[in-house]
mmCIF file of C-alpha atoms in Angstrom:
data_model
loop_
_atom_site.group_PDB
_atom_site.id
_atom_site.type_symbol
_atom_site.label_atom_id
_atom_site.label_comp_id
_atom_site.label_asym_id
_atom_site.label_seq_id
_atom_site.Cartn_x
_atom_site.Cartn_y
_atom_site.Cartn_z
ATOM 1 C CA UNK A 1001 155.499 94.319 119.495
ATOM 2 C CA UNK A 1002 152.428 96.517 120.020
ATOM 3 C CA UNK A 1003 149.195 95.996 118.226
ATOM 4 C CA UNK A 1004 148.333 99.690 118.311
ATOM 5 C CA UNK A 1005 150.368 101.876 116.014
ATOM 6 C CA UNK A 1006 147.705 104.165 114.582
ATOM 7 C CA UNK A 1007 145.455 104.552 117.614
ATOM 8 C CA UNK A 1008 147.219 103.729 120.878
ATOM 9 C CA UNK A 1009 144.964 103.175 123.886
ATOM 10 C CA UNK A 1010 146.327 104.810 127.051
ATOM 11 C CA UNK A 1011 144.147 104.439 130.128
ATOM 12 C CA UNK A 1012 144.461 106.260 133.415
ATOM 13 C CA UNK A 1013 144.390 104.365 136.696
ATOM 14 C CA UNK A 1014 140.791 105.499 137.299
ATOM 15 C CA UNK A 1015 139.766 104.342 133.814
ATOM 16 C CA UNK A 1016 141.348 100.927 134.380
ATOM 17 C CA UNK A 1017 139.558 100.548 137.734
ATOM 18 C CA UNK A 1018 136.264 101.533 136.148
ATOM 19 C CA UNK A 1019 136.714 99.024 133.305
ATOM 20 C CA UNK A 1020 137.658 96.249 135.728
ATOM 21 C CA UNK A 1021 134.505 97.064 137.699
ATOM 22 C CA UNK A 1022 132.431 96.887 134.494
ATOM 23 C CA UNK A 1023 133.839 93.479 133.596
ATOM 24 C CA UNK A 1024 133.593 91.897 137.056
ATOM 25 C CA UNK A 1025 130.610 93.354 138.913
ATOM 26 C CA UNK A 1026 126.995 94.210 138.282
ATOM 27 C CA UNK A 1027 124.710 93.429 135.428
ATOM 28 C CA UNK A 1028 125.961 94.816 132.121
ATOM 29 C CA UNK A 1029 125.311 94.032 128.497
ATOM 30 C CA UNK A 1030 127.557 91.475 126.842
ATOM 31 C CA UNK A 1031 128.777 93.958 124.233
ATOM 32 C CA UNK A 1032 129.616 96.503 126.934
ATOM 33 C CA UNK A 1033 131.675 93.928 128.835
ATOM 34 C CA UNK A 1034 133.380 92.827 125.618
ATOM 35 C CA UNK A 1035 134.382 96.407 124.731
ATOM 36 C CA UNK A 1036 135.685 96.967 128.263
ATOM 37 C CA UNK A 1037 137.821 93.814 128.022
ATOM 38 C CA UNK A 1038 139.149 94.941 124.648
ATOM 39 C CA UNK A 1039 140.156 98.322 126.053
ATOM 40 C CA UNK A 1040 141.891 96.667 128.989
ATOM 41 C CA UNK A 1041 143.760 94.346 126.633
ATOM 42 C CA UNK A 1042 144.824 97.189 124.312
ATOM 43 C CA UNK A 1043 146.040 99.474 127.124
ATOM 44 C CA UNK A 1044 149.690 100.368 126.492
ATOM 45 C CA UNK A 1045 150.145 102.277 129.750
ATOM 46 C CA UNK A 1046 150.820 99.039 131.687
ATOM 47 C CA UNK A 1047 153.515 97.780 129.355
ATOM 48 C CA UNK A 1048 153.845 95.892 126.109
ATOM 49 C CA UNK A 1049 150.678 94.775 124.403
ATOM 50 C CA UNK A 1050 150.340 91.459 122.622
ATOM 51 C CA UNK A 1051 149.671 91.349 118.902
ATOM 52 C CA UNK A 1052 146.148 91.788 117.562
ATOM 53 C CA UNK A 1053 145.852 88.115 116.725
ATOM 54 C CA UNK A 1054 146.791 87.015 120.255
ATOM 55 C CA UNK A 1055 144.413 89.493 121.899
ATOM 56 C CA UNK A 1056 141.585 88.578 119.529
ATOM 57 C CA UNK A 1057 142.053 84.872 120.207
ATOM 58 C CA UNK A 1058 142.266 85.401 123.967
ATOM 59 C CA UNK A 1059 139.105 87.528 124.084
ATOM 60 C CA UNK A 1060 137.178 85.563 121.474
ATOM 61 C CA UNK A 1061 136.617 88.524 119.167
ATOM 62 C CA UNK A 1062 137.785 89.422 115.691
ATOM 63 C CA UNK A 1063 140.633 91.722 114.764
ATOM 64 C CA UNK A 1064 138.060 94.066 113.271
ATOM 65 C CA UNK A 1065 136.378 94.394 116.663
ATOM 66 C CA UNK A 1066 139.703 95.400 118.172
ATOM 67 C CA UNK A 1067 140.185 98.000 115.469
ATOM 68 C CA UNK A 1068 136.681 99.429 115.859
ATOM 69 C CA UNK A 1069 136.914 99.718 119.651
ATOM 70 C CA UNK A 1070 140.307 101.449 119.382
ATOM 71 C CA UNK A 1071 138.917 103.760 116.689
ATOM 72 C CA UNK A 1072 135.903 104.675 118.830
ATOM 73 C CA UNK A 1073 138.193 105.321 121.813
ATOM 74 C CA UNK A 1074 140.229 107.733 119.682
ATOM 75 C CA UNK A 1075 137.110 109.416 118.250
ATOM 76 C CA UNK A 1076 135.637 110.038 121.690
ATOM 77 C CA UNK A 1077 138.862 111.651 122.858
ATOM 78 C CA UNK A 1078 139.747 108.882 125.282
ATOM 79 C CA UNK A 1079 136.368 108.852 127.020
ATOM 80 C CA UNK A 1080 136.010 105.329 128.393
ATOM 81 C CA UNK A 1081 132.282 105.590 129.143
ATOM 82 C CA UNK A 1082 131.468 106.793 125.626
ATOM 83 C CA UNK A 1083 133.563 103.987 124.149
ATOM 84 C CA UNK A 1084 132.074 101.195 126.232
ATOM 85 C CA UNK A 1085 128.436 102.326 126.337
ATOM 86 C CA UNK A 1086 125.984 102.060 123.481
ATOM 87 C CA UNK A 1087 126.219 104.753 120.884
ATOM 88 C CA UNK A 1088 123.385 107.271 120.995
ATOM 89 C CA UNK A 1089 121.190 107.389 117.946
ATOM 90 C CA UNK A 1090 121.750 110.471 115.771
ATOM 91 C CA UNK A 1091 118.311 110.613 114.200
ATOM 92 C CA UNK A 1092 115.045 109.861 115.967
ATOM 93 C CA UNK A 1093 113.056 106.884 114.701
ATOM 94 C CA UNK A 1094 110.669 107.501 111.826
ATOM 95 C CA UNK A 1095 107.199 108.252 113.202
ATOM 96 C CA UNK A 1096 104.411 105.931 112.177
ATOM 97 C CA UNK A 1097 101.990 107.302 109.599
ATOM 98 C CA UNK A 1098 99.176 105.607 111.520
ATOM 99 C CA UNK A 1099 97.970 107.966 114.225
ATOM 100 C CA UNK A 1100 94.868 107.550 116.355
ATOM 101 C CA UNK A 1101 92.777 109.603 113.944
ATOM 102 C CA UNK A 1102 93.991 107.660 110.891
ATOM 103 C CA UNK A 1103 93.312 104.396 112.726
ATOM 104 C CA UNK A 1104 89.776 105.501 113.630
ATOM 105 C CA UNK A 1105 89.026 106.588 110.061
ATOM 106 C CA UNK A 1106 90.418 103.322 108.709
ATOM 107 C CA UNK A 1107 88.297 101.224 111.069
ATOM 108 C CA UNK A 1108 85.228 103.296 110.243
ATOM 109 C CA UNK A 1109 85.849 102.716 106.542
ATOM 110 C CA UNK A 1110 86.310 98.969 107.083
ATOM 111 C CA UNK A 1111 83.069 98.765 109.096
ATOM 112 C CA UNK A 1112 81.042 100.679 106.491
ATOM 113 C CA UNK A 1113 79.281 99.192 103.500
ATOM 114 C CA UNK A 1114 81.650 98.071 100.746
ATOM 115 C CA UNK A 1115 81.455 99.867 97.391
ATOM 116 C CA UNK A 1116 78.844 98.832 94.882
ATOM 117 C CA UNK A 1117 79.770 95.637 93.102
ATOM 118 C CA UNK A 1118 81.640 94.164 96.105
ATOM 119 C CA UNK A 1119 80.178 91.960 98.804
ATOM 120 C CA UNK A 1120 82.844 92.775 101.422
ATOM 121 C CA UNK A 1121 85.983 94.830 101.982
ATOM 122 C CA UNK A 1122 89.349 93.287 101.207
ATOM 123 C CA UNK A 1123 92.696 94.685 102.291
ATOM 124 C CA UNK A 1124 93.579 95.624 98.719
ATOM 125 C CA UNK A 1125 90.224 97.327 98.224
ATOM 126 C CA UNK A 1126 90.708 99.285 101.451
ATOM 127 C CA UNK A 1127 94.179 100.240 100.226
ATOM 128 C CA UNK A 1128 92.706 101.679 97.017
ATOM 129 C CA UNK A 1129 90.028 103.634 98.874
ATOM 130 C CA UNK A 1130 92.501 104.988 101.452
ATOM 131 C CA UNK A 1131 94.587 106.325 98.557
ATOM 132 C CA UNK A 1132 91.513 108.226 97.314
ATOM 133 C CA UNK A 1133 90.858 109.955 100.640
ATOM 134 C CA UNK A 1134 93.029 113.054 100.845
ATOM 135 C CA UNK A 1135 93.500 113.477 104.600
ATOM 136 C CA UNK A 1136 94.622 109.878 105.213
ATOM 137 C CA UNK A 1137 98.217 109.044 104.214
ATOM 138 C CA UNK A 1138 98.692 106.287 101.651
ATOM 139 C CA UNK A 1139 98.995 102.998 103.515
ATOM 140 C CA UNK A 1140 100.095 99.605 102.300
ATOM 141 C CA UNK A 1141 97.605 96.723 102.555
ATOM 142 C CA UNK A 1142 99.829 94.982 105.107
ATOM 143 C CA UNK A 1143 99.792 98.089 107.330
ATOM 144 C CA UNK A 1144 96.016 98.237 107.033
ATOM 145 C CA UNK A 1145 95.829 94.558 107.977
ATOM 146 C CA UNK A 1146 98.029 95.135 111.057
ATOM 147 C CA UNK A 1147 95.835 98.025 112.234
ATOM 148 C CA UNK A 1148 92.669 96.005 111.793
ATOM 149 C CA UNK A 1149 94.143 92.949 113.491
ATOM 150 C CA UNK A 1150 95.327 95.035 116.430
ATOM 151 C CA UNK A 1151 91.773 96.255 116.964
ATOM 152 C CA UNK A 1152 90.200 92.824 116.340
ATOM 153 C CA UNK A 1153 88.320 94.038 113.271
ATOM 154 C CA UNK A 1154 87.334 91.245 110.913
ATOM 155 C CA UNK A 1155 86.568 91.957 107.273
ATOM 156 C CA UNK A 1156 83.341 90.064 106.617
#
């Protein structure tokens, strides 16, 4: 009674040895060890595999985790390292709109005299004036506050 009908996991002897090494030696991430144990438990090349429920209970994971690991193994073409390791990010992280030049201009604005009718700069007032300056991207008042706090600038 195999648990893998759609995506059977067949490991070579070298793959099994590598996964056993991952689970027993060295310092690895918990999720990496868990995925290696799942692959070892789902391997049909050593004989019959228990049902999904039994494997999930024995490993302390959900049935969905078993399905996802088997799916990733099939998608990577049986590559054990790609299945066990963290997935590489497709897109790079979004760059911050606050560069060194923007930060310098923002601090200079906060240290200057406030507009007429105001006794001091507030974060919301700085936000409005940053929106008026064309070569500085529009920044939220919380972003402005973070930049000023990072540089120990106090609005007084």
